[in-house]
Tab-separated table of C-alpha atoms in Angstrom:
chain	number	residue	atom	x	y	z
A	1	MET	CA	4.903	-30.833	10.570
A	2	LYS	CA	4.166	-30.840	6.833
A	3	ILE	CA	2.019	-28.766	4.482
A	4	THR	CA	-0.900	-30.840	3.214
A	5	ASP	CA	-2.946	-28.242	1.317
A	6	ALA	CA	-2.565	-24.820	-0.289
A	7	LYS	CA	-5.888	-23.353	-1.368
A	8	VAL	CA	-6.554	-20.055	-3.151
A	9	VAL	CA	-9.768	-18.220	-2.232
A	10	VAL	CA	-11.044	-15.363	-4.390
A	11	THR	CA	-13.836	-13.217	-3.003
A	12	SER	CA	-15.364	-9.831	-3.777
A	13	PRO	CA	-17.172	-8.356	-0.755
A	14	GLY	CA	-17.282	-4.974	-2.486
A	15	ARG	CA	-13.918	-5.417	-4.198
A	16	ASN	CA	-11.724	-8.363	-5.148
A	17	PHE	CA	-9.352	-10.057	-2.714
A	18	VAL	CA	-7.098	-13.073	-3.263
A	19	THR	CA	-6.203	-15.164	-0.211
A	20	LEU	CA	-3.928	-18.187	0.143
A	21	LYS	CA	-4.829	-20.670	2.888
A	22	ILE	CA	-2.126	-23.165	3.836
A	23	THR	CA	-3.033	-26.201	5.978
A	24	THR	CA	-0.666	-28.545	7.801
A	25	ASP	CA	-0.979	-32.180	8.807
A	26	GLU	CA	-1.517	-31.007	12.391
A	27	GLY	CA	-4.531	-28.927	11.387
A	28	VAL	CA	-2.819	-25.558	11.777
A	29	THR	CA	-3.744	-23.077	9.052
A	30	GLY	CA	-2.173	-19.851	7.839
A	31	LEU	CA	-3.470	-17.039	5.620
A	32	GLY	CA	-1.637	-14.800	3.153
A	33	ASP	CA	-2.861	-11.896	1.019
A	34	ALA	CA	-2.144	-12.158	-2.737
A	35	THR	CA	-4.361	-9.334	-4.008
A	36	LEU	CA	-3.069	-7.470	-7.061
A	37	ASN	CA	-5.757	-4.931	-7.847
A	38	GLY	CA	-6.942	-5.193	-11.460
A	39	ARG	CA	-4.751	-8.234	-12.174
A	40	GLU	CA	-6.025	-10.603	-9.487
A	41	LEU	CA	-6.435	-13.715	-11.616
A	42	ALA	CA	-2.844	-13.579	-12.820
A	43	VAL	CA	-1.741	-14.175	-9.226
A	44	VAL	CA	-4.432	-16.827	-8.727
A	45	SER	CA	-3.010	-18.798	-11.653
A	46	TYR	CA	0.570	-18.285	-10.482
A	47	LEU	CA	-0.318	-19.678	-7.072
A	48	THR	CA	-2.673	-22.463	-8.123
A	49	ASP	CA	-0.818	-23.749	-11.163
A	50	HIS	CA	2.810	-23.160	-10.189
A	51	VAL	CA	3.379	-22.512	-6.473
A	52	ALA	CA	0.840	-24.618	-4.567
A	53	PRO	CA	2.094	-27.960	-5.946
A	54	LEU	CA	5.600	-27.107	-4.714
A	55	LEU	CA	4.416	-26.530	-1.152
A	56	ILE	CA	2.758	-29.880	-0.513
A	57	GLY	CA	4.886	-32.011	1.803
A	58	SER	CA	7.275	-29.206	2.745
A	59	ASP	CA	8.060	-27.996	6.262
A	60	PRO	CA	6.069	-24.806	7.035
A	61	HIS	CA	8.645	-23.711	9.611
A	62	ARG	CA	11.351	-23.234	6.962
A	63	ILE	CA	10.183	-19.748	6.029
A	64	GLU	CA	13.468	-18.257	4.795
A	65	ASP	CA	14.340	-21.348	2.777
A	66	THR	CA	10.877	-21.442	1.209
A	67	TRP	CA	11.101	-17.756	0.299
A	68	GLN	CA	14.471	-18.214	-1.396
A	69	PHE	CA	13.232	-21.368	-3.158
A	70	LEU	CA	10.223	-19.566	-4.637
A	71	TYR	CA	12.198	-16.443	-5.557
A	72	ARG	CA	15.397	-17.978	-6.941
A	73	GLY	CA	14.022	-21.331	-8.003
A	74	ALA	CA	11.713	-19.980	-10.697
A	75	TYR	CA	14.626	-18.178	-12.434
A	76	TRP	CA	12.171	-15.424	-13.514
A	77	ARG	CA	12.448	-13.029	-10.591
A	78	ARG	CA	10.728	-9.909	-9.336
A	79	GLY	CA	7.586	-8.301	-10.707
A	80	PRO	CA	4.237	-7.744	-8.963
A	81	VAL	CA	2.640	-11.075	-9.883
A	82	THR	CA	5.582	-13.152	-8.677
A	83	MET	CA	6.117	-11.116	-5.521
A	84	ALA	CA	2.410	-11.069	-4.563
A	85	ALA	CA	2.344	-14.853	-4.855
A	86	ILE	CA	5.496	-15.231	-2.759
A	87	ALA	CA	4.107	-12.750	-0.228
A	88	ALA	CA	0.992	-14.861	0.259
A	89	VAL	CA	3.083	-17.940	1.016
A	90	ASP	CA	5.442	-16.018	3.303
A	91	VAL	CA	2.698	-14.428	5.407
A	92	ALA	CA	0.760	-17.705	5.647
A	93	LEU	CA	3.889	-19.460	6.938
A	94	TRP	CA	4.527	-16.730	9.505
A	95	ASP	CA	0.889	-17.060	10.556
A	96	ILE	CA	1.374	-20.797	11.085
A	97	LYS	CA	4.667	-20.401	12.947
A	98	ALA	CA	3.210	-17.816	15.321
A	99	LYS	CA	0.106	-19.940	15.938
A	100	VAL	CA	2.277	-22.950	16.795
A	101	ALA	CA	4.236	-20.734	19.195
A	102	GLY	CA	0.969	-19.459	20.674
A	103	LEU	CA	2.070	-15.854	20.125
A	104	PRO	CA	0.998	-12.880	18.008
A	105	LEU	CA	3.341	-12.441	15.055
A	106	TYR	CA	4.961	-9.254	16.343
A	107	GLN	CA	6.414	-11.213	19.280
A	108	LEU	CA	8.321	-13.441	16.838
A	109	LEU	CA	9.697	-10.297	15.160
A	110	GLY	CA	11.380	-9.113	18.348
A	111	GLY	CA	8.399	-7.886	20.332
A	112	ALA	CA	6.777	-4.471	20.439
A	113	SER	CA	8.887	-1.354	19.867
A	114	ARG	CA	5.927	0.921	20.672
A	115	GLU	CA	2.538	0.774	22.306
A	116	ARG	CA	0.489	1.497	19.194
A	117	VAL	CA	0.820	2.254	15.483
A	118	ARG	CA	0.289	5.775	14.157
A	119	THR	CA	-1.893	6.065	11.045
A	120	TYR	CA	-3.057	8.604	8.511
A	121	GLY	CA	-6.440	8.827	6.826
A	122	HIS	CA	-7.594	10.081	3.425
A	123	ALA	CA	-9.473	13.352	2.917
A	124	ASN	CA	-10.605	14.626	-0.462
A	125	GLY	CA	-12.970	17.103	-2.076
A	126	ARG	CA	-13.869	18.558	-5.439
A	127	ASP	CA	-13.493	22.049	-3.971
A	128	LEU	CA	-12.300	23.602	-0.719
A	129	PRO	CA	-15.597	23.401	1.219
A	130	GLU	CA	-15.963	19.718	0.355
A	131	LEU	CA	-12.308	19.106	1.231
A	132	PHE	CA	-12.670	20.866	4.580
A	133	ASP	CA	-15.731	18.744	5.377
A	134	SER	CA	-13.755	15.602	4.533
A	135	ILE	CA	-10.843	16.631	6.761
A	136	ARG	CA	-13.248	17.312	9.643
A	137	ALA	CA	-14.806	13.887	9.108
A	138	ARG	CA	-11.417	12.160	9.317
A	139	LEU	CA	-10.547	14.122	12.454
A	140	ALA	CA	-13.872	13.099	13.991
A	141	GLU	CA	-12.987	9.460	13.280
A	142	GLY	CA	-9.838	9.915	15.352
A	143	TYR	CA	-7.158	10.372	12.695
A	144	LYS	CA	-4.263	12.585	13.764
A	145	SER	CA	-2.641	12.859	10.318
A	146	ILE	CA	-4.457	13.510	7.037
A	147	ARG	CA	-3.662	12.920	3.370
A	148	VAL	CA	-5.136	15.760	1.317
A	149	GLN	CA	-6.287	15.228	-2.303
A	150	THR	CA	-8.326	17.771	-4.203
A	151	GLY	CA	-10.148	18.412	-7.432
A	152	ILE	CA	-8.433	20.579	-10.037
A	153	PRO	CA	-10.401	23.339	-11.810
A	154	GLY	CA	-11.176	22.288	-15.364
A	155	LEU	CA	-10.632	18.561	-14.768
A	156	LYS	CA	-13.585	16.188	-14.491
A	157	ALA	CA	-12.023	13.304	-12.524
A	158	VAL	CA	-8.781	13.320	-10.556
A	159	TYR	CA	-6.982	10.609	-8.565
A	160	GLY	CA	-8.009	10.443	-4.915
A	161	VAL	CA	-11.178	12.523	-5.366
A	162	HIS	CA	-14.578	10.835	-5.611
A	163	SER	CA	-15.822	13.226	-8.258
A	164	ALA	CA	-17.943	10.796	-10.276
A	165	PRO	CA	-20.598	8.379	-8.954
A	166	ASP	CA	-18.643	5.291	-10.024
A	167	ALA	CA	-15.111	6.696	-10.041
A	168	ALA	CA	-13.865	3.979	-7.690
A	169	ASN	CA	-15.652	1.154	-9.524
A	170	PRO	CA	-15.499	-0.431	-12.973
A	171	THR	CA	-17.567	1.018	-15.795
A	172	ARG	CA	-19.598	-1.630	-17.641
A	173	LEU	CA	-20.088	-1.157	-21.382
A	174	ASP	CA	-21.634	-3.762	-23.684
A	175	GLN	CA	-21.171	-6.438	-20.995
A	176	ARG	CA	-17.456	-5.691	-20.963
A	177	VAL	CA	-15.600	-4.097	-18.080
A	178	ARG	CA	-13.676	-0.974	-18.969
A	179	PRO	CA	-11.527	1.188	-16.666
A	180	HIS	CA	-12.815	4.537	-15.484
A	181	VAL	CA	-10.955	7.302	-17.368
A	182	GLU	CA	-9.616	10.297	-15.468
A	183	ASP	CA	-8.232	13.434	-17.112
A	184	TRP	CA	-5.096	15.366	-16.345
A	185	ASP	CA	-3.382	18.735	-16.852
A	186	THR	CA	-0.050	19.063	-15.043
A	187	ASP	CA	0.157	22.855	-15.360
A	188	ALA	CA	-3.313	23.282	-13.885
A	189	TYR	CA	-2.383	20.932	-11.036
A	190	LEU	CA	0.846	22.767	-10.239
A	191	ARG	CA	-0.946	26.132	-10.244
A	192	HIS	CA	-3.716	24.908	-7.946
A	193	ILE	CA	-2.134	22.704	-5.269
A	194	PRO	CA	-0.031	25.267	-3.330
A	195	GLY	CA	-3.132	27.418	-2.801
A	196	VAL	CA	-5.047	24.409	-1.521
A	197	PHE	CA	-2.462	23.726	1.164
A	198	GLU	CA	-2.343	27.392	2.089
A	199	ALA	CA	-6.105	27.293	2.625
A	200	VAL	CA	-5.952	24.045	4.605
A	201	ARG	CA	-3.240	25.441	6.876
A	202	ASN	CA	-5.246	28.636	7.422
A	203	GLU	CA	-8.320	26.579	8.336
A	204	PHE	CA	-6.759	23.801	10.438
A	205	GLY	CA	-3.598	25.391	11.787
A	206	PRO	CA	0.118	24.552	11.664
A	207	GLU	CA	0.147	21.426	13.841
A	208	LEU	CA	-1.981	18.986	11.829
A	209	PRO	CA	0.336	16.651	9.857
A	210	LEU	CA	-0.628	16.883	6.177
A	211	LEU	CA	0.352	14.479	3.392
A	212	HIS	CA	-0.155	14.629	-0.374
A	213	ASP	CA	0.136	12.062	-3.176
A	214	ALA	CA	1.197	13.232	-6.660
A	215	HIS	CA	0.739	9.626	-7.834
A	216	HIS	CA	3.719	9.378	-10.205
A	217	ARG	CA	2.455	12.138	-12.527
A	218	LEU	CA	5.314	14.640	-12.536
A	219	THR	CA	8.722	14.806	-14.144
A	220	PRO	CA	11.629	15.195	-11.685
A	221	LEU	CA	11.823	18.928	-12.450
A	222	GLN	CA	8.088	19.396	-11.968
A	223	ALA	CA	8.261	17.416	-8.732
A	224	ALA	CA	11.126	19.590	-7.514
A	225	ARG	CA	9.068	22.708	-8.238
A	226	LEU	CA	6.062	21.336	-6.354
A	227	GLY	CA	8.139	20.276	-3.360
A	228	LYS	CA	9.720	23.733	-3.212
A	229	GLU	CA	6.372	25.551	-3.442
A	230	LEU	CA	4.872	23.364	-0.698
A	231	GLU	CA	7.698	24.014	1.779
A	232	PRO	CA	5.877	26.885	3.588
A	233	TYR	CA	3.077	24.453	4.518
A	234	LYS	CA	5.393	21.906	6.184
A	235	LEU	CA	4.036	18.678	4.718
A	236	PHE	CA	4.632	15.429	6.551
A	237	TRP	CA	5.517	14.132	3.090
A	238	LEU	CA	5.028	14.427	-0.659
A	239	GLU	CA	4.306	10.932	-1.987
A	240	ASP	CA	5.224	9.415	-5.364
A	241	CYS	CA	6.154	12.794	-6.787
A	242	THR	CA	7.690	11.236	-9.926
A	243	PRO	CA	7.867	7.710	-11.391
A	244	ALA	CA	10.651	6.318	-9.231
A	245	GLU	CA	11.716	3.537	-11.587
A	246	ASN	CA	14.062	6.298	-12.693
A	247	GLN	CA	15.794	6.329	-9.324
A	248	GLU	CA	18.369	8.889	-10.414
A	249	GLY	CA	15.556	11.354	-11.139
A	250	LEU	CA	15.038	11.777	-7.401
A	251	ARG	CA	18.435	13.482	-7.227
A	252	VAL	CA	16.902	16.466	-9.012
A	253	VAL	CA	13.986	16.578	-6.581
A	254	ARG	CA	16.185	16.236	-3.507
A	255	ARG	CA	18.534	19.025	-4.590
A	256	HIS	CA	15.719	21.534	-4.863
A	257	THR	CA	13.388	20.889	-1.921
A	258	THR	CA	13.409	19.991	1.761
A	259	THR	CA	9.844	18.644	1.627
A	260	PRO	CA	10.068	15.010	2.873
A	261	LEU	CA	9.571	12.387	0.165
A	262	ALA	CA	7.814	9.003	0.314
A	263	ILE	CA	8.259	6.440	-2.472
A	264	GLY	CA	7.696	2.786	-3.206
A	265	GLU	CA	4.132	1.484	-3.294
A	266	VAL	CA	4.697	0.001	-6.778
A	267	PHE	CA	8.113	-1.418	-5.868
A	268	ASN	CA	8.540	-5.180	-5.450
A	269	THR	CA	12.133	-5.760	-4.283
A	270	VAL	CA	14.989	-4.038	-2.507
A	271	PHE	CA	16.702	-3.506	-5.866
A	272	ASP	CA	14.076	-0.884	-6.702
A	273	TYR	CA	15.312	1.119	-3.710
A	274	GLN	CA	19.096	0.815	-3.882
A	275	THR	CA	19.949	4.282	-5.184
A	276	LEU	CA	17.119	5.952	-3.278
A	277	VAL	CA	18.255	4.526	0.049
A	278	GLN	CA	22.026	4.695	-0.354
A	279	GLU	CA	21.916	8.325	-1.491
A	280	GLN	CA	19.197	9.219	1.035
A	281	LEU	CA	16.962	10.586	-1.705
A	282	ILE	CA	13.757	9.670	0.164
A	283	ASP	CA	12.549	9.751	3.758
A	284	TYR	CA	9.948	6.939	3.795
A	285	VAL	CA	9.762	3.542	2.058
A	286	ARG	CA	6.191	2.747	1.011
A	287	SER	CA	6.012	-0.880	-0.102
A	288	ALA	CA	3.203	-3.194	0.992
A	289	VAL	CA	3.712	-6.599	2.584
A	290	THR	CA	1.395	-7.989	-0.112
A	291	HIS	CA	3.403	-6.695	-3.081
A	292	PHE	CA	6.941	-6.951	-1.739
A	293	GLY	CA	7.169	-10.681	-1.134
A	294	GLY	CA	5.887	-10.747	2.418
A	295	VAL	CA	7.131	-10.087	5.927
A	296	THR	CA	10.542	-11.673	5.338
A	297	PRO	CA	11.900	-9.257	2.680
A	298	LEU	CA	10.075	-6.174	3.951
A	299	ARG	CA	11.667	-6.540	7.375
A	300	LYS	CA	15.054	-6.693	5.623
A	301	LEU	CA	14.237	-3.546	3.653
A	302	PHE	CA	13.380	-1.687	6.842
A	303	ASP	CA	16.648	-2.757	8.453
A	304	TYR	CA	18.512	-1.565	5.353
A	305	ALA	CA	16.673	1.764	5.314
A	306	ALA	CA	17.307	2.282	9.029
A	307	GLN	CA	21.031	2.608	8.352
A	308	TYR	CA	20.218	5.833	6.474
A	309	GLN	CA	17.613	7.200	8.930
A	310	ILE	CA	14.785	6.330	6.529
A	311	ARG	CA	11.502	5.213	8.053
A	312	SER	CA	8.707	2.823	7.145
A	313	ALA	CA	5.311	3.777	5.729
A	314	ILE	CA	3.661	0.571	4.568
A	315	HIS	CA	1.137	0.964	1.738
A	316	GLY	CA	-2.350	0.336	3.129
A	317	PRO	CA	-5.168	1.089	0.667
A	318	GLU	CA	-8.540	-0.659	0.625
A	319	ASP	CA	-7.305	-3.206	-1.923
A	320	ILE	CA	-4.863	-4.624	0.628
A	321	SER	CA	-7.062	-7.184	2.363
A	322	PRO	CA	-7.345	-7.378	6.165
A	323	VAL	CA	-4.854	-10.276	5.921
A	324	GLY	CA	-2.246	-7.995	4.374
A	325	MET	CA	-3.153	-5.161	6.728
A	326	ALA	CA	-2.765	-7.384	9.783
A	327	ALA	CA	0.713	-8.478	8.672
A	328	ALA	CA	1.639	-4.818	8.157
A	329	VAL	CA	0.499	-3.775	11.624
A	330	HIS	CA	2.521	-6.566	13.255
A	331	LEU	CA	5.605	-5.307	11.400
A	332	ASP	CA	4.799	-1.695	12.318
A	333	LEU	CA	4.658	-2.551	16.002
A	334	ALA	CA	7.924	-4.480	15.971
A	335	ILE	CA	10.407	-2.493	13.872
A	336	HIS	CA	12.382	0.381	15.335
A	337	ASN	CA	12.315	2.756	12.365
A	338	PHE	CA	8.534	2.876	12.015
A	339	GLY	CA	7.180	6.071	10.515
A	340	ILE	CA	3.435	5.910	9.838
A	341	GLN	CA	0.837	3.451	8.515
A	342	GLU	CA	-1.665	4.256	5.770
A	343	TYR	CA	-5.102	3.046	6.857
A	344	SER	CA	-8.278	3.429	4.821
A	345	GLY	CA	-10.241	0.782	6.660
A	346	HIS	CA	-12.545	-1.753	4.987
A	347	THR	CA	-16.276	-2.159	4.504
A	348	ASP	CA	-18.321	-3.919	7.173
A	349	LEU	CA	-18.864	-6.817	4.764
A	350	THR	CA	-15.127	-7.187	4.138
A	351	ASN	CA	-14.550	-7.243	7.891
A	352	GLU	CA	-17.145	-10.020	8.202
A	353	VAL	CA	-15.398	-12.118	5.550
A	354	PHE	CA	-12.008	-11.446	7.178
A	355	ARG	CA	-12.546	-11.347	10.938
A	356	HIS	CA	-9.498	-9.705	12.447
A	357	ALA	CA	-7.944	-9.005	15.818
A	358	TYR	CA	-6.356	-5.672	14.908
A	359	THR	CA	-8.195	-2.591	16.155
A	360	PHE	CA	-8.327	1.115	15.283
A	361	SER	CA	-8.730	3.691	18.035
A	362	ASP	CA	-7.788	7.340	18.471
A	363	GLY	CA	-5.931	7.421	15.165
A	364	HIS	CA	-3.819	4.351	15.960
A	365	LEU	CA	-3.814	0.633	15.154
A	366	HIS	CA	-2.843	-2.339	17.285
A	367	PRO	CA	-2.521	-5.908	15.933
A	368	GLY	CA	-4.072	-7.550	18.980
A	369	GLU	CA	-2.831	-10.538	20.956
A	370	ALA	CA	-4.365	-13.436	19.008
A	371	PRO	CA	-1.809	-16.080	17.978
A	372	GLY	CA	-0.546	-15.648	14.416
A	373	ILE	CA	-1.536	-12.603	12.395
A	374	GLY	CA	-4.971	-12.598	13.990
A	375	VAL	CA	-7.223	-13.016	10.933
A	376	GLU	CA	-9.792	-15.738	10.243
A	377	LEU	CA	-11.408	-16.249	6.831
A	378	ASP	CA	-15.131	-17.043	6.646
A	379	GLU	CA	-14.982	-19.207	3.530
A	380	GLU	CA	-18.727	-19.706	3.294
A	381	LEU	CA	-19.384	-15.972	3.310
A	382	ALA	CA	-16.457	-15.432	0.936
A	383	ALA	CA	-18.003	-17.883	-1.538
A	384	ALA	CA	-21.246	-15.904	-1.470
A	385	HIS	CA	-19.380	-12.951	-2.994
A	386	PRO	CA	-17.605	-14.225	-6.119
A	387	TYR	CA	-14.959	-12.496	-8.196
A	388	ALA	CA	-16.149	-9.514	-10.268
A	389	GLN	CA	-13.894	-8.396	-13.084
A	390	GLY	CA	-12.659	-4.828	-12.692
A	391	TYR	CA	-9.755	-2.505	-13.325
A	392	LEU	CA	-8.037	0.442	-11.727
A	393	PRO	CA	-8.708	3.759	-13.502
A	394	VAL	CA	-6.549	5.052	-16.344
A	395	ASN	CA	-5.421	8.626	-16.909
A	396	ARG	CA	-5.313	10.713	-20.108
A	397	LEU	CA	-4.022	14.193	-20.890
A	398	GLN	CA	-6.329	16.779	-22.401
A	399	ASP	CA	-5.316	15.714	-25.937
A	400	GLY	CA	-6.084	12.058	-25.176
A	401	THR	CA	-2.533	10.850	-24.539
A	402	VAL	CA	-2.299	8.125	-21.892
A	403	HIS	CA	-0.517	9.482	-18.809
A	404	ASP	CA	0.616	7.928	-15.522
A	405	TRP	CA	-2.331	7.166	-13.263
């Protein structure tokens, strides 16, 4: 069997997705997600101009060798653009291999380690009543674990809270696309958040697993303070409490709080995790299949983390396409040290473009039994929704200084 075509499809059924479709001489196809939100076309060029020509004529079954060839062979390693491109190839090849075997991907990864995959949903509100309504809505949808994000008094727009009509979409000015600007005040945030979780616990009781995302905005000392002040409310985790490129900074956080920590959605390789894992400074690794180079390296990361009793928590926002989500759920079902899966779901239109076998029920996902990853791309419908330039938001302090978003 040989690869005869590698085609990149860009579609925007509400938001942009980049998909690689690999075809073999036997007519078997495989899909991989290469979406890099806000920088999609950089990955499109990387795939189309540099990677696709290297795949033609190669054996699709040589997944490990192909991964190493694309990673080591370019000399310039790591980084989100490179690793998203490699991830698309890797997942597409796993899709092909599983289809040839006539099995769902998780069976090739050792079979199921559980019956279903636990998820958490997102709740947010500008104030407590709105937040409580959002939590009740997620519970009504079946979620058993809830991420809580809230507005901050005095701030107009905050990460994770739909406080402006177009906060999740690009702002168009003079025919140019500009990012939505959020504002930030760390002191106000640190004063407000413990009271929010106290109120949520009083309203919903002690048993509901609650998560919170600080989204890289705190120094290690500020993160340590927040983790300590949230201890009475028994969070499932505190996510991205400080920019973790400074891995040693997590030592400060760990010394001062027992609140579990989740890190890694912006990480691209195992090297980003070395100190965090070896010193057991975190409890959950958060990388996405799409941004970590695919199933091949992420499975290795989970095996590495398992030696230190660290669990998985694959990144699963709406900008991970159903192709990337399907690959994640297959991994979730197979690995032993699974923790939880983020799941925001997708729009009905996105689900029409990417018809998938995975299902959500009673707060859990299952990848289904279709051969491969279980996703089919409707290319005609995808073409009807072309790429629309857009950016993730940016964040500024009260004096206008750019801050971590």
